[in-house]
Coordinates of C-alpha atoms and ligand atoms in Angstrom, one line a residue:
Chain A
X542 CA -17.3 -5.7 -16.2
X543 CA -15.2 -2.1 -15.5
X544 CA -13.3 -1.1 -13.0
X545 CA -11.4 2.1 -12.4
X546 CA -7.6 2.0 -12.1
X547 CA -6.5 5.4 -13.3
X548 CA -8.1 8.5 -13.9
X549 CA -7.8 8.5 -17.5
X550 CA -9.4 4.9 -17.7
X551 CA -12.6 7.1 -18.7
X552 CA -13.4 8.3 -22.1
X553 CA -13.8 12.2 -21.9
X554 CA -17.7 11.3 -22.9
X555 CA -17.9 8.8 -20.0
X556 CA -16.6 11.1 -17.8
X557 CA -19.3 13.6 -18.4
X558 CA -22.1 10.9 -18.2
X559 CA -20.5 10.3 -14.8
X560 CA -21.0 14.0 -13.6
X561 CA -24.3 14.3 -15.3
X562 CA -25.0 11.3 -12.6
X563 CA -23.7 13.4 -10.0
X564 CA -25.2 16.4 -11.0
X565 CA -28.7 14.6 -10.7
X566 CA -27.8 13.5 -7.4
X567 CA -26.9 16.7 -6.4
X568 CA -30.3 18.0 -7.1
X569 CA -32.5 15.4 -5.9
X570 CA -30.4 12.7 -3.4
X571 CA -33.9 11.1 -2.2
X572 CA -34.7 9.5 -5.6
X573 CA -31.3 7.4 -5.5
X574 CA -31.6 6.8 -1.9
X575 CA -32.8 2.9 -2.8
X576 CA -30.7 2.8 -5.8
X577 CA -28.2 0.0 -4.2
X578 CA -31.4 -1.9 -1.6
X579 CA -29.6 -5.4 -1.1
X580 CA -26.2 -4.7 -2.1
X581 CA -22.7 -4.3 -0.7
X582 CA -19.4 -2.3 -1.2
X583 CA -16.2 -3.8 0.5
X584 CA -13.7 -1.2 1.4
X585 CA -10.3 -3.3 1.4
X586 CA -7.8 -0.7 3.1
X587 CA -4.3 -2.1 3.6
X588 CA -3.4 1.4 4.9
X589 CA -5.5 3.4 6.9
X590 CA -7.1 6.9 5.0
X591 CA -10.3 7.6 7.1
X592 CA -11.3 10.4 5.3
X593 CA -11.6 8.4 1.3
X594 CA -12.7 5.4 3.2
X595 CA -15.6 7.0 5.0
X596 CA -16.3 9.0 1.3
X597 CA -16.7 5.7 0.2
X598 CA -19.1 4.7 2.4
X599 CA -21.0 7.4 2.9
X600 CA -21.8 7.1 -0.5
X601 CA -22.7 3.7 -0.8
X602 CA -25.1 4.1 2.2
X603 CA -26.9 7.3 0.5
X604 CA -27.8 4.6 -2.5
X605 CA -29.1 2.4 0.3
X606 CA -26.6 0.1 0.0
X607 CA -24.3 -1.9 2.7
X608 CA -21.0 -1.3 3.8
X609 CA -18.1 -4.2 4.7
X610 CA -14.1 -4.3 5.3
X611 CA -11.4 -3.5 6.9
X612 CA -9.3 -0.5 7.0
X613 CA -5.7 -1.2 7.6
X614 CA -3.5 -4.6 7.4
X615 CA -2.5 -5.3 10.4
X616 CA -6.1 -6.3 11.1
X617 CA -7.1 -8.1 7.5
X618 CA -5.8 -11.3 6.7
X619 CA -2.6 -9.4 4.8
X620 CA -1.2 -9.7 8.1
X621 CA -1.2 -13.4 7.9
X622 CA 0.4 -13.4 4.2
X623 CA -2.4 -13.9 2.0
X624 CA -2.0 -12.2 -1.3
X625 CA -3.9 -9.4 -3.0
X626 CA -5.2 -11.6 -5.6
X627 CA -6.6 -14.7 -3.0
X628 CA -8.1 -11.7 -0.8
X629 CA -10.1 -10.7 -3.6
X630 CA -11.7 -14.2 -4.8
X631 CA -12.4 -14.4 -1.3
X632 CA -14.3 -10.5 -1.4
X633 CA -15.9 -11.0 -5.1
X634 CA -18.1 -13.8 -2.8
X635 CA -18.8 -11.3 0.1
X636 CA -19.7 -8.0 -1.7
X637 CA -20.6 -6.8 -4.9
X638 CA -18.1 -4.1 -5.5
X639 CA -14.4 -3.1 -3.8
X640 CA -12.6 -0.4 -3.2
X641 CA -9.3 -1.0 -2.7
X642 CA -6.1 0.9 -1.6
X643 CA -3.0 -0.6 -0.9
X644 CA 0.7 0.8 -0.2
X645 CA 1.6 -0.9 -2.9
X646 CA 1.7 0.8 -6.4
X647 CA -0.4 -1.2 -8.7
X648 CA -2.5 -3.7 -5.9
X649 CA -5.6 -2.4 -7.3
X650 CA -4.6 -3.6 -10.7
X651 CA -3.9 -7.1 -9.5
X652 CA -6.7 -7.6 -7.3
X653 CA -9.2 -6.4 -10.6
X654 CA -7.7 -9.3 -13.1
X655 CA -8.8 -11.8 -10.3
X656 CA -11.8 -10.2 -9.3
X657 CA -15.4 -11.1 -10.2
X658 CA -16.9 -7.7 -9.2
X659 CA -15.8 -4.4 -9.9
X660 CA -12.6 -2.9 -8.3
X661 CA -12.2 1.2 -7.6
X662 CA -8.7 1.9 -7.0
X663 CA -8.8 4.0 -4.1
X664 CA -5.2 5.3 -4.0
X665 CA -2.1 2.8 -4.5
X666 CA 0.7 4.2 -3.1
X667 CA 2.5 7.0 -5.1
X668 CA 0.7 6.0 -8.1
X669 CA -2.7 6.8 -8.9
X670 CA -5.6 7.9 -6.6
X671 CA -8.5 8.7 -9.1
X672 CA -11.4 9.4 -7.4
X673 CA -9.8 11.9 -6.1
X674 CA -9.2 13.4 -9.6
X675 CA -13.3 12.8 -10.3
X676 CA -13.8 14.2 -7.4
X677 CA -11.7 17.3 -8.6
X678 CA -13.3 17.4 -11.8
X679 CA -16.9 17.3 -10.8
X680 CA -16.0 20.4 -8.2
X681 CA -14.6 22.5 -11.5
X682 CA -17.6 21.4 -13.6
X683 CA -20.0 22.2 -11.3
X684 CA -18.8 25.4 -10.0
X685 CA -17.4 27.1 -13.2
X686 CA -20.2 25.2 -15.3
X687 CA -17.1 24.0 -17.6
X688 CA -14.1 21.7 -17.8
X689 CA -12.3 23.9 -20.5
X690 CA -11.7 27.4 -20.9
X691 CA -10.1 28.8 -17.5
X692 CA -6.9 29.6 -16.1
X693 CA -6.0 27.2 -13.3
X694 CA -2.8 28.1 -10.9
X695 CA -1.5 24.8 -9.3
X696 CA 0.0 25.8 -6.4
X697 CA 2.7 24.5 -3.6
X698 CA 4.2 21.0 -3.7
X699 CA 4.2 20.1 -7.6
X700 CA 7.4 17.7 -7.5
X701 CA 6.2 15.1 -5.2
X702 CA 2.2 15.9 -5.6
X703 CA 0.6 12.8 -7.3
X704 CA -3.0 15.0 -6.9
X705 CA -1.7 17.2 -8.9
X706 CA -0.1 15.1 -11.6
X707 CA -3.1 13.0 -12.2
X708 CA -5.2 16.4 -12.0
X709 CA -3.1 17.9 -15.5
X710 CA -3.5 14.8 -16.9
X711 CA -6.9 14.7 -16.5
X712 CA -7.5 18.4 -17.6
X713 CA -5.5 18.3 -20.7
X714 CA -8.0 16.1 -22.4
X715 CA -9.6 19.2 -22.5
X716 CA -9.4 22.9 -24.4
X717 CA -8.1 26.4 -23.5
X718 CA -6.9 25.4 -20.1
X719 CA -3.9 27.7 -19.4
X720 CA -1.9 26.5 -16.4
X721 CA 0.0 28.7 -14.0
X722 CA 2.1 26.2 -12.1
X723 CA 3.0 27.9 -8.3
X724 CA 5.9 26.2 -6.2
X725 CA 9.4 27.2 -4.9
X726 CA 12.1 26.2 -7.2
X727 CA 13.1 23.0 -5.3
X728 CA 9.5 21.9 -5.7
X729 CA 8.9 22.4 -9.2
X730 CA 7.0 20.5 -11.5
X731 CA 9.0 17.3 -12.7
X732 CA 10.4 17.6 -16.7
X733 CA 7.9 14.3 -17.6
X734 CA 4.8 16.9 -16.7
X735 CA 6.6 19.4 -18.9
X736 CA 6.8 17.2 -21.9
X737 CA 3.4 16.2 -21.6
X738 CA 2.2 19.5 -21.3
X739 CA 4.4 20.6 -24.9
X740 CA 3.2 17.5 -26.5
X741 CA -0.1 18.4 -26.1
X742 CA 0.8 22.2 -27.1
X743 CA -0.9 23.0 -23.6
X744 CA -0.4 26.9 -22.5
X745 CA 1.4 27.0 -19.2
X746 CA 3.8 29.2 -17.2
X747 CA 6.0 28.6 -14.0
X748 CA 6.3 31.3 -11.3
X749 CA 8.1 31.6 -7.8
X750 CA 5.0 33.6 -6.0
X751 CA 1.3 33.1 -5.6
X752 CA 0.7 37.0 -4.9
X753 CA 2.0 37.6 -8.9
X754 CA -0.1 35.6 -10.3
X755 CA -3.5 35.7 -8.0
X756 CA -5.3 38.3 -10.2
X757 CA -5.7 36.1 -13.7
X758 CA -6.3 33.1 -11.9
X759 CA -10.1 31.7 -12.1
X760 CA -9.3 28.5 -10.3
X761 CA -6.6 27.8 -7.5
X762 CA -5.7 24.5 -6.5
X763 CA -3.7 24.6 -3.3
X764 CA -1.7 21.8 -1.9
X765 CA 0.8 21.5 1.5
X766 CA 4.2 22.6 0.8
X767 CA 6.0 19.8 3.5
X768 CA 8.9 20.7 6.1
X769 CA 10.6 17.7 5.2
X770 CA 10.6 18.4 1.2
X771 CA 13.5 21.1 1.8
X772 CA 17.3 20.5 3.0
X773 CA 17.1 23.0 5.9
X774 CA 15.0 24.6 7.9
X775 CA 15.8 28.4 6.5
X776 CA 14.3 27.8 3.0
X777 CA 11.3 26.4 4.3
X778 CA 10.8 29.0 6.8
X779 CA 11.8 31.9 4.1
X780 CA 9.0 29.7 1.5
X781 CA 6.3 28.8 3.1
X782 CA 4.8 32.5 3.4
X783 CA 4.5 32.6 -0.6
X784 CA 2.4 29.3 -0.4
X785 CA -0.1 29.9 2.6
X786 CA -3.2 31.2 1.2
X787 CA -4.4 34.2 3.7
X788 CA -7.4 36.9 3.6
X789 CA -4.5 39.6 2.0
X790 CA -4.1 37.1 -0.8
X791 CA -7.4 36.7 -1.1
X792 CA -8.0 40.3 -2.2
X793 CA -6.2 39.9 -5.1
X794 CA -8.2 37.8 -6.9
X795 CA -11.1 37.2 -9.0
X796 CA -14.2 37.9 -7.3
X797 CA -15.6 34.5 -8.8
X798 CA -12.2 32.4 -8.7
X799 CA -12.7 29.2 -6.5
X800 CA -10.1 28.0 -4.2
X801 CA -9.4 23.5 -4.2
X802 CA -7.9 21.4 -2.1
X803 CA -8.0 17.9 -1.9
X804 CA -7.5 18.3 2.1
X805 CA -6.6 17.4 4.9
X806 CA -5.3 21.0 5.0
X807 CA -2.4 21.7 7.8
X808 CA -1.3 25.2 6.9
X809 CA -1.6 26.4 4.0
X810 CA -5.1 28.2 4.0
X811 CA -5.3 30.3 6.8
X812 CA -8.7 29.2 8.6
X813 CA -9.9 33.0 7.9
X814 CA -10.6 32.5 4.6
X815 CA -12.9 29.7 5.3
X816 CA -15.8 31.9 5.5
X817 CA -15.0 33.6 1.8
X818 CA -17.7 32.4 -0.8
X819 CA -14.8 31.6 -3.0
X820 CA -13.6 28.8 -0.7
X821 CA -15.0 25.7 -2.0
X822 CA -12.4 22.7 -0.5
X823 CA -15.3 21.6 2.1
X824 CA -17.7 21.4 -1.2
X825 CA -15.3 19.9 -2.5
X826 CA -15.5 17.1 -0.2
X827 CA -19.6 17.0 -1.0
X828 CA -19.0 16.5 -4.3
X829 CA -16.2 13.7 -3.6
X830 CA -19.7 12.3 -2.1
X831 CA -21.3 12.4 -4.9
X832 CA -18.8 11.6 -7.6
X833 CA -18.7 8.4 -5.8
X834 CA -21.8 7.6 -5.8
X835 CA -22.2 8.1 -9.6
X836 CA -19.4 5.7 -10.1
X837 CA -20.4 3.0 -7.9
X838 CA -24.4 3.5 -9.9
X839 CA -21.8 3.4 -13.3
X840 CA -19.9 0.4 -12.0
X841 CA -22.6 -1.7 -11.1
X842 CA -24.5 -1.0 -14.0
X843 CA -27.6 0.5 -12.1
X844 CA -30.4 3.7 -12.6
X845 CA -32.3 5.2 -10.6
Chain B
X1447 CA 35.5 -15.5 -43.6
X1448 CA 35.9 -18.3 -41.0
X1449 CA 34.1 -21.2 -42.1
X1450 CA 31.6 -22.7 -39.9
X1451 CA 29.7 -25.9 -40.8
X1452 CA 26.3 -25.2 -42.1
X1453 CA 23.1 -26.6 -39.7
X1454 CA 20.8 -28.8 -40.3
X1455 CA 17.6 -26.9 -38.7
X1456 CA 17.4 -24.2 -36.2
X1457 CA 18.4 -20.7 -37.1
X1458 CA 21.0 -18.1 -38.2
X1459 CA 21.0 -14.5 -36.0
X1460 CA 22.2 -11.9 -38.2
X1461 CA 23.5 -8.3 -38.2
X1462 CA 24.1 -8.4 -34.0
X1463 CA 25.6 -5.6 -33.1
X1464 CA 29.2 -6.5 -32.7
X1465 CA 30.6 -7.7 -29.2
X1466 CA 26.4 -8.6 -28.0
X1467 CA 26.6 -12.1 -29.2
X1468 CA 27.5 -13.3 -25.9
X1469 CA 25.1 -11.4 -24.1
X1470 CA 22.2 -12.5 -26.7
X1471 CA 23.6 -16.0 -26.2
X1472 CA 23.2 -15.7 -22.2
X1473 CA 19.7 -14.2 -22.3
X1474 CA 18.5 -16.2 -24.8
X1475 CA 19.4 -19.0 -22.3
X1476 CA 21.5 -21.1 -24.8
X1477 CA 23.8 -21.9 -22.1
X1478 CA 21.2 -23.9 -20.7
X1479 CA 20.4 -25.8 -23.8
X1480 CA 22.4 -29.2 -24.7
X1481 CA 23.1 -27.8 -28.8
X1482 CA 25.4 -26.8 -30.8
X1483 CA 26.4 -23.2 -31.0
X1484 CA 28.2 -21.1 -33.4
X1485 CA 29.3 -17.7 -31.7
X1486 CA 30.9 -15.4 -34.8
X1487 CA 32.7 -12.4 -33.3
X1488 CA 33.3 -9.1 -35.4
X1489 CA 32.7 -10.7 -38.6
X1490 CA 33.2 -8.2 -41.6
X1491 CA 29.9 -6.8 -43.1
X1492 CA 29.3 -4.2 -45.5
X1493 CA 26.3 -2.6 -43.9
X1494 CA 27.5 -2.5 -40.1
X1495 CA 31.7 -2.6 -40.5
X1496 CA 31.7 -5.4 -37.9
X1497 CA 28.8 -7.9 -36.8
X1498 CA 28.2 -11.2 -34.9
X1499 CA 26.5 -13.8 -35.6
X1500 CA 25.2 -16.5 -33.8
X1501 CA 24.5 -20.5 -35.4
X1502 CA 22.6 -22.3 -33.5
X1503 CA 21.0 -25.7 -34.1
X1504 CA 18.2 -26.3 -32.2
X1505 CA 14.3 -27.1 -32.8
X1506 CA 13.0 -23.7 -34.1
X1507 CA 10.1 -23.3 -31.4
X1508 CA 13.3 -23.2 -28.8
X1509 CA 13.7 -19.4 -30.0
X1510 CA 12.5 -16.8 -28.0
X1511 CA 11.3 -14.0 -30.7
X1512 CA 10.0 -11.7 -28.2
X1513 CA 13.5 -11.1 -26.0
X1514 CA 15.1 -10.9 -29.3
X1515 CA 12.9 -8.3 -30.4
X1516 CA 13.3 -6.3 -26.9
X1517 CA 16.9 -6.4 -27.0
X1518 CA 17.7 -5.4 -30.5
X1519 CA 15.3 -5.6 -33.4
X1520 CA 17.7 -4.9 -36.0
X1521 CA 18.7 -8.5 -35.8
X1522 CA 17.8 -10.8 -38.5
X1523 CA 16.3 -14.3 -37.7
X1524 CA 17.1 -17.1 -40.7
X1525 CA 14.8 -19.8 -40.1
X1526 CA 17.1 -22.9 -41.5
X1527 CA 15.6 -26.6 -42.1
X1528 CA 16.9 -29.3 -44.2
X1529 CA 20.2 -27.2 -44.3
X1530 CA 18.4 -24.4 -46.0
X1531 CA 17.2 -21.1 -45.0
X1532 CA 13.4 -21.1 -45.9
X1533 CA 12.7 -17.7 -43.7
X1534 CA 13.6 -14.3 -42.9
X1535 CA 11.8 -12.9 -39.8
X1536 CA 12.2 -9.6 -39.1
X1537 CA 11.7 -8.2 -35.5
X1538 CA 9.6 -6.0 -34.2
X1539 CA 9.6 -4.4 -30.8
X1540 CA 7.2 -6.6 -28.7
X1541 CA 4.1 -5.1 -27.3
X1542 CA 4.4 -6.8 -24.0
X1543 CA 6.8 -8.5 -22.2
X1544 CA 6.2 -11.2 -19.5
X1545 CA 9.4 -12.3 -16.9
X1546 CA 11.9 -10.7 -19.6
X1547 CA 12.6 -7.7 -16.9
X1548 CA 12.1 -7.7 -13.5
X1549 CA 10.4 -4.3 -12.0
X1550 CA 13.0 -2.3 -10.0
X1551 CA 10.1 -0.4 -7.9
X1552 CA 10.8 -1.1 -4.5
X1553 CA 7.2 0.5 -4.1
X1554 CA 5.2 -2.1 -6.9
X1555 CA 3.4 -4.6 -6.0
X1556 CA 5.5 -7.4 -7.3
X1557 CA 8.0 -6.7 -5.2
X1558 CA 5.4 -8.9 -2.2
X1559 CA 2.6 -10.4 -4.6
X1560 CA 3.4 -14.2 -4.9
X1561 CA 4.2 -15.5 -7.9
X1562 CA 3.0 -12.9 -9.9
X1563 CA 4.4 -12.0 -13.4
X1564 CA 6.6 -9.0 -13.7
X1565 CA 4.7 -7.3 -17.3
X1566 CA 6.5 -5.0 -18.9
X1567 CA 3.9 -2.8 -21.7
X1568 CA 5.3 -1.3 -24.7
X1569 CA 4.6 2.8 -23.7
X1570 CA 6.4 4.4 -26.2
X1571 CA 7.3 2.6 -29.4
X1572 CA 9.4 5.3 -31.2
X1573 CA 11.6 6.3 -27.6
X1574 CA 11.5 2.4 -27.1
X1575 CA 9.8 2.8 -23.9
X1576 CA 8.4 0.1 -21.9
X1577 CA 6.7 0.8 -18.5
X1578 CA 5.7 -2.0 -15.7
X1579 CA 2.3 -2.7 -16.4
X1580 CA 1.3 -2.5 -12.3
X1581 CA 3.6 0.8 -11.1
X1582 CA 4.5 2.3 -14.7
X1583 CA 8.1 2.2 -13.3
X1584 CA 10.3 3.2 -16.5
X1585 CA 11.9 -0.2 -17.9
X1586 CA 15.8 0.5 -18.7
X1587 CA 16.0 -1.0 -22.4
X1588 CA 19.5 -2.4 -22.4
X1589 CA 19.5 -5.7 -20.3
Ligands
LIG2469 ZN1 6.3 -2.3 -11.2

């Protein structure tokens, strides 16, 4: 039995099995829609995050299957002190697959040594979060048709952004990626990303402003630069116009680059460039859909 | 050299860094033990200038190799019975660790789960790395 604690937990071939999954979902959704008759996911959420939570089960119910849970502790039986690890005994005899996510870095991983069905990690704190990372990686395969061979520009909170840690990660398992990392200095990309990146001889520059950097870039992956990230309220106010994506920007780049985000967005795209082609975060969120779906069909060892 | 009786079983730690015989002593948890100890301090030695060595006589499954090997590996284990060292172990880093080191992550989730063993995984073997095997919280090598 699998499960799926980190992004990475996936050979590079399994991976690509996965989105070949997706991708035949994608074109036909009616011939999985019975795929899961008679089964059930439980979505164990210790802290409440609607939108991966209703991802989930949206894409259980498109394979026909059932959904169960609860979606924050104060109304599971954490409240009363039970442990991850009795919780999910007691959920291996209720469903047939959990997702979990939990404040608590490394829950997920607990819960799956105890468990008799498989677990998805669905985000564990700071720590890992990798369907959202699938979910990213089936958007770039999809749209560009490839998961190597682009320039990708990274841009906003890189310090703090666990999305876009686990999203290098992810992509340097794969060739002629050149990175073009975006943030203000006081949100730059932390040295153990760095290292990784020269280990792995990966091609990559650092720069200060979206606007020099717009026209090379085939994919953009924008994330919220927070308030509460700086020291005072001048540098955010002087920053935050580099890292808000807006129609002007827009005309600087590719006419076929894509724009990602994992969402939810507050500021950072201006809602004007919603309606350009090259705007694919709500896609995005499709293919989150599907990615899921492929996984739970993966997990559970089931075709269509 | 200061003479110190030989022992009858139990085991000889050699080439300790000099000055960590105490702490080895500690986190092996000899204190707890009802045996007979030999603590040698900055004894002379021609590879290291000064060493310590630690006697102690004690049945030989008492010996924790694993701790050993996380603190320092250089440290060489003579396996003595019948008042005769039969072995030389050498240490190697171990690949996991269970309750050596507790995790520091205020954020893991050993810090709430009950009774659950803090697992510490060997991440890097040339940096001497180890990383919590829940949080991948950095472990600080020196304890
Ligand atoms: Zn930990």
């Amino acid at each position: 039995m699998r499960h799926l604690m980190s992004p990475l937990d996936f050979t590079v071939e399994e991976l690509d099995k996965i989105f070949d999954l997706a991708g035949e979902i994608e074109k036909d959704p009616k011939r999985f829609a019975h795929v899961c008759d008679g089964k059930k996911l439980a979505t164990c959420f210790y802290e409440p995050s609607t939108r991966t939570r209703l991802s989930f089960e949206a894409a259980m119910m498109n394979l026909g299957g059932n959904v169960i849970g609860f979606s924050e502790a104060s109304s599971s039986s954490a409240a009363k002190g039970e442990s991850v690890s009795d919780t999910i005994r007691v959920i291996s005899c209720y469903a047939d697959i959990c997702a979990m996510r939990h404040p608590k870095e490394g829950a997920p991983m607990v819960a799956a040594s105890k468990s008799l069905i498989p677990v998805i990690n669905a985000g564990d704190g700071g720590h890992q979060h990798p369907t959202q990372t699938l979910t990213d990686l089936l958007t770039i395969r999809s749209l560009k048709g490839r998961l190597g061979g682009y320039t990708i520009g990274l841009c906003g909170d890189l310090k703090f952004g666990r999305t876009v840690h686990s999203l290098i990660r992810a992509l340097l398992r794969y060739d002629n990626i050149h990175f073009v990392f975006i943030s203000p200095e006081e949100l730059k990309i932390p040295d153990y990303i760095i290292d990784e990146l020269n280990e792995k001889n990966a091609s990559y520059e650092e720069v200060i402003k979206l606007d020099d950097v717009m026209g090379k870039l085939d994919i953009l992956y924008m994330t919220r630069v927070q308030r509460e990230r700086f020291f005072n309220e001048e540098d955010y106010i002087r920053l935050k116009n580099f890292y808000i994506l807006t129609k002007e920007k827009m005309l600087l780049a590719k006419p076929d680059m894509i724009v990602l985000h994992p969402l939810p967005r507050v500021n950072e795209i201006s809602v004007e460039v919603d309606d350009d082609p090259r705007a694919a975060y709500f896609k995005q969120a499709q293919y989150g859909v599907y990615v899921r779906m492929a996984l739970i069909m993966t997990l559970l060892n089931l075709e269509a | 050299m200061l003479n110190v009786g030989k022992i009858e079983e139990g085991f000889v730690l050699d080439h300790i860094k000099a000055g960590e015989s105490l702490n080895i002593y500690n986190k092996l948890g000899l204190d707890k033990l009802d045996c007979t100890v030999a603590i040698l301090k900055n004894v002379r030695s021609d590879k290291m200038g000064k060493k310590d060595i630690l006697k102690v006589e004690c049945p030989l499954e008492m010996l924790d190799l694993d701790v050993l090997g996380f603190i320092d590996h250089n440290i060489t284990v003579n396996v003595v019975k019948a008042g005769e060292i039969v072995e030389k172990k050498r240490l190697t880093l171990p690949k996991e660790l269970k309750n050596v080191i507790k995790c520091k992550n205020p954020r893991c989730i050993t810090s709430i789960e009950q009774e659950l063993p803090h697992i510490f995984v060997l991440a890097d073997e040339k940096k001497e790395i180890y990383r919590c095997k829940y949080c991948e919280e950095k472990a600080v090598k020196k304890i």
